[in-house]
Amino acid sequence: MPLSSAPSALNPHRGLFIALEGGEGAGKSTQLATVRDYLTEQGFTVECTREPGGTKLAEQIRSVLLTPDPDESLCSASELLLMYAARAQLVNSKIKPLLEQGVVVISDRFDLSTIAYQGYGRGFSLEQIAALRQVAIGDFKPDLTLLFDVPVEVGMTRIKKRSAKDRIEQSSIDFFTRVRQGYLEYAAQHPDEVCVLDATGDVATVAQQVRALLAQRCASLRQQ
Ligand code: Z5A
């Protein structure tokens, strides 16, 4: 079933673009299945993707970004530029064409990750990030962002069992504390764009919140 929402000025398409965001171990990848299943049950055609990555070339960029290299460390400027190179590729070659077909696209992370990680985490200014965003994707943005929020220590405990941490996961607790602060500040300033979910409960409890939120949003979209 195609989505009946009216195209907005920023995203002149007929589908819907939903981004899932959060710090390490917040559970967004786990809850992506909840979002996908709920919307599929409602009759929408759904495609999932992730950032950085989601296309053949963007996945190659992901590998450069996340694989630790003992011989040469990736500098912060390269990290920021590669995030936007991957995003430009994903938006232009995959997300926009799907939205034009009326598909609901769900992405595990999107641009708010750059504000949180490269902005608040690494220290790039929001103006620098905005300038690169404009080059990479113009004014394109999600129709809805779900921010899964957990205290840093809770997220870290959840991912502690992982045998190998990727390059960014090896950052300090201070870094992840700034990342969380970035997410929460942005959400407080943009309540129409970002819905914050308390993700400290167990998987079933968080899934219940996700379904309740989507039920609300689907009802309001159908009325448009
Ligand atoms: N990055 C960036 O810096 N800038 C950008 O612009 C973008 C990304 C787009 C991508 O890594 C990295 O790139 C990421 C940010 C950076 N880096 N870091 N660090 P990724 O995609 O490989 O990983 P991630 O997005 O950080 O995923 P994650 O750490 O796995 O977090 P998650 O997806 O939120 O969690 P999860 O995989 O659903 O769950 C983690 C574990 O917790 C797992 O064992 C679950 O079974 C468990 N879990 C999940 N939910 C619960 C609940 N509710 N209770 C208990 N346990 C749970």
Short mmCIF file of C-alpha atoms in Angstrom, two decimals, residues 4-210:
data_model
loop_
_atom_site.label_atom_id
_atom_site.label_comp_id
_atom_site.label_asym_id
_atom_site.label_seq_id
_atom_site.Cartn_x
_atom_site.Cartn_y
_atom_site.Cartn_z
CA SER A 4 -0.96 8.62 1.54
CA SER A 5 1.00 11.42 3.20
CA ALA A 6 1.19 14.74 1.39
CA PRO A 7 4.70 15.49 0.07
CA SER A 8 6.39 18.06 2.30
CA ALA A 9 8.29 21.08 1.00
CA LEU A 10 11.65 19.58 2.03
CA ASN A 11 11.00 16.00 0.93
CA PRO A 12 8.85 16.21 -2.17
CA HIS A 13 8.25 12.45 -2.30
CA ARG A 14 5.37 10.14 -1.51
CA GLY A 15 7.09 7.57 0.72
CA LEU A 16 8.23 8.10 4.28
CA PHE A 17 11.77 8.19 5.58
CA ILE A 18 12.34 7.10 9.20
CA ALA A 19 15.74 7.24 10.92
CA LEU A 20 16.63 5.33 14.09
CA GLU A 21 19.28 6.96 16.27
CA GLY A 22 21.06 6.40 19.56
CA GLY A 23 24.40 5.83 21.25
CA GLU A 24 26.22 2.52 21.59
CA GLY A 25 24.02 -0.36 22.76
CA ALA A 26 20.86 1.77 22.78
CA GLY A 27 19.08 -1.07 20.98
CA LYS A 28 18.14 0.72 17.75
CA SER A 29 19.26 -2.15 15.50
CA THR A 30 17.16 -4.51 17.64
CA GLN A 31 14.12 -2.21 17.40
CA LEU A 32 14.51 -1.72 13.65
CA ALA A 33 12.78 -5.10 13.33
CA THR A 34 9.87 -3.80 15.44
CA VAL A 35 9.46 -0.74 13.20
CA ARG A 36 9.75 -2.84 10.03
CA ASP A 37 7.28 -5.50 11.22
CA TYR A 38 4.73 -2.99 12.50
CA LEU A 39 4.67 -0.98 9.28
CA THR A 40 4.60 -4.13 7.14
CA GLU A 41 1.59 -5.38 9.18
CA GLN A 42 -0.08 -2.05 8.44
CA GLY A 43 0.29 -2.76 4.72
CA PHE A 44 3.21 -0.48 3.88
CA THR A 45 6.03 -1.54 1.57
CA VAL A 46 9.16 -1.21 3.71
CA GLU A 47 12.90 -1.20 2.93
CA CYS A 48 15.64 -1.07 5.57
CA THR A 49 19.11 0.38 5.23
CA ARG A 50 21.94 1.57 7.45
CA GLU A 51 24.52 4.31 7.78
CA PRO A 52 27.31 4.51 7.04
CA GLY A 53 26.63 2.03 4.25
CA GLY A 54 23.53 0.72 2.50
CA THR A 55 24.89 0.59 -1.08
CA LYS A 56 27.90 -1.25 -2.52
CA LEU A 57 30.09 1.87 -2.59
CA ALA A 58 28.84 3.24 0.72
CA GLU A 59 29.58 -0.14 2.36
CA GLN A 60 33.17 0.16 1.10
CA ILE A 61 33.36 3.59 2.74
CA ARG A 62 31.89 2.04 5.94
CA SER A 63 34.71 -0.45 5.99
CA VAL A 64 37.32 2.35 5.82
CA LEU A 65 35.47 4.23 8.57
CA LEU A 66 35.01 1.39 11.04
CA THR A 67 37.97 -0.95 10.57
CA PRO A 68 40.80 -0.10 12.96
CA ASP A 69 44.13 0.20 11.12
CA PRO A 70 47.25 -0.20 13.28
CA ASP A 71 49.41 1.45 10.56
CA GLU A 72 47.51 4.69 9.96
CA SER A 73 44.83 6.36 12.04
CA LEU A 74 41.93 8.02 10.23
CA CYS A 75 41.94 11.74 11.08
CA SER A 76 38.72 13.41 12.26
CA ALA A 77 38.37 15.50 9.09
CA SER A 78 38.58 12.38 6.91
CA GLU A 79 36.04 10.68 9.16
CA LEU A 80 33.59 13.57 8.75
CA LEU A 81 34.07 13.82 4.98
CA LEU A 82 33.70 10.07 4.49
CA MET A 83 30.44 10.05 6.50
CA TYR A 84 29.04 12.59 4.04
CA ALA A 85 30.46 10.78 1.00
CA ALA A 86 28.66 7.61 2.13
CA ARG A 87 25.45 9.58 2.86
CA ALA A 88 25.40 11.31 -0.53
CA GLN A 89 25.75 7.94 -2.22
CA LEU A 90 23.00 6.30 -0.15
CA VAL A 91 20.50 9.16 -0.46
CA ASN A 92 20.93 9.71 -4.17
CA SER A 93 21.25 6.16 -5.40
CA LYS A 94 18.90 4.35 -3.02
CA ILE A 95 16.73 6.33 -0.60
CA LYS A 96 15.31 8.97 -2.95
CA PRO A 97 14.38 6.49 -5.72
CA LEU A 98 12.59 4.27 -3.16
CA LEU A 99 10.69 7.21 -1.70
CA GLU A 100 9.60 8.24 -5.17
CA GLN A 101 8.02 4.77 -5.51
CA GLY A 102 6.05 5.32 -2.29
CA VAL A 103 8.19 2.97 -0.17
CA VAL A 104 8.76 3.50 3.56
CA VAL A 105 12.54 3.57 4.11
CA ILE A 106 13.94 2.89 7.60
CA SER A 107 17.59 3.71 8.23
CA ASP A 108 19.70 2.49 11.16
CA ARG A 109 21.37 5.90 11.79
CA PHE A 110 21.38 9.00 9.55
CA ASP A 111 22.49 12.63 9.69
CA LEU A 112 21.76 13.18 13.40
CA SER A 113 24.57 10.67 14.08
CA THR A 114 27.01 13.11 12.45
CA ILE A 115 25.80 15.99 14.63
CA ALA A 116 26.17 13.80 17.73
CA TYR A 117 29.44 11.93 16.93
CA GLN A 118 31.45 14.29 14.71
CA GLY A 119 29.89 17.48 16.13
CA TYR A 120 29.53 16.98 19.88
CA GLY A 121 31.92 14.01 20.01
CA ARG A 122 34.83 15.16 17.83
CA GLY A 123 34.26 18.92 18.12
CA PHE A 124 33.32 20.03 14.59
CA SER A 125 31.02 23.04 14.69
CA LEU A 126 27.40 22.69 13.64
CA GLU A 127 28.09 25.31 10.94
CA GLN A 128 30.88 23.19 9.43
CA ILE A 129 28.60 20.16 9.47
CA ALA A 130 25.72 22.12 7.92
CA ALA A 131 27.96 23.27 5.06
CA LEU A 132 29.00 19.69 4.24
CA ARG A 133 25.43 18.42 4.59
CA GLN A 134 24.29 21.00 2.06
CA VAL A 135 26.86 19.74 -0.46
CA ALA A 136 26.07 16.07 0.18
CA ILE A 137 22.28 15.93 0.49
CA GLY A 138 20.94 19.50 0.31
CA ASP A 139 17.85 19.95 2.49
CA PHE A 140 16.91 16.26 2.49
CA LYS A 141 15.99 15.02 5.97
CA PRO A 142 14.00 12.23 7.66
CA ASP A 143 10.25 12.63 8.06
CA LEU A 144 10.63 11.11 11.52
CA THR A 145 13.57 10.25 13.76
CA LEU A 146 13.27 7.86 16.71
CA LEU A 147 16.01 8.49 19.27
CA PHE A 148 16.65 5.51 21.56
CA ASP A 149 18.13 6.98 24.70
CA VAL A 150 20.05 5.11 27.39
CA PRO A 151 22.69 6.33 29.86
CA VAL A 152 26.17 5.67 28.44
CA GLU A 153 27.00 3.06 31.12
CA VAL A 154 23.86 1.05 30.27
CA GLY A 155 24.72 0.97 26.56
CA MET A 156 28.34 0.05 27.28
CA THR A 157 27.27 -2.84 29.53
CA ARG A 158 25.06 -4.17 26.73
CA ILE A 159 27.87 -4.22 24.16
CA LYS A 160 30.62 -5.37 26.56
CA LYS A 161 30.22 -8.99 25.44
CA ARG A 162 31.35 -8.12 21.89
CA SER A 163 34.66 -9.76 21.05
CA ALA A 164 35.91 -7.02 18.69
CA LYS A 165 35.02 -3.34 18.91
CA ASP A 166 35.02 -1.21 15.76
CA ARG A 167 37.22 1.89 15.44
CA ILE A 168 34.63 4.35 16.78
CA GLU A 169 33.44 1.98 19.54
CA GLN A 170 36.98 2.15 20.93
CA SER A 171 36.44 5.83 21.91
CA SER A 172 36.36 7.03 25.54
CA ILE A 173 33.40 7.31 27.95
CA ASP A 174 33.78 11.13 27.78
CA PHE A 175 33.33 10.97 24.00
CA PHE A 176 30.10 8.92 24.33
CA THR A 177 28.84 11.23 27.07
CA ARG A 178 29.21 14.19 24.67
CA VAL A 179 27.49 12.16 21.93
CA ARG A 180 24.49 11.53 24.19
CA GLN A 181 24.37 15.20 25.17
CA GLY A 182 24.36 16.12 21.45
CA TYR A 183 21.46 13.80 20.73
CA LEU A 184 19.39 15.08 23.64
CA GLU A 185 20.11 18.77 22.92
CA TYR A 186 19.15 18.39 19.27
CA ALA A 187 15.97 16.49 20.21
CA ALA A 188 14.98 19.17 22.73
CA GLN A 189 15.47 21.86 20.08
CA HIS A 190 13.61 19.92 17.33
CA PRO A 191 10.65 18.19 19.00
CA ASP A 192 8.73 17.99 15.70
CA GLU A 193 11.56 16.02 14.05
CA VAL A 194 12.79 13.75 16.84
CA CYS A 195 10.83 11.48 19.22
CA VAL A 196 12.90 10.40 22.24
CA LEU A 197 12.21 6.91 23.60
CA ASP A 198 13.44 5.74 26.99
CA ALA A 199 15.35 2.64 25.87
CA THR A 200 16.46 1.44 29.33
CA GLY A 201 13.65 -1.14 29.61
CA ASP A 202 13.87 -4.68 28.26
CA VAL A 203 13.46 -5.37 24.53
CA ALA A 204 9.71 -6.11 24.82
CA THR A 205 9.03 -2.92 26.82
CA VAL A 206 10.87 -0.72 24.32
CA ALA A 207 9.10 -2.48 21.43
CA GLN A 208 5.76 -1.65 23.03
CA GLN A 209 6.69 2.05 23.13
CA VAL A 210 7.79 1.90 19.49
#
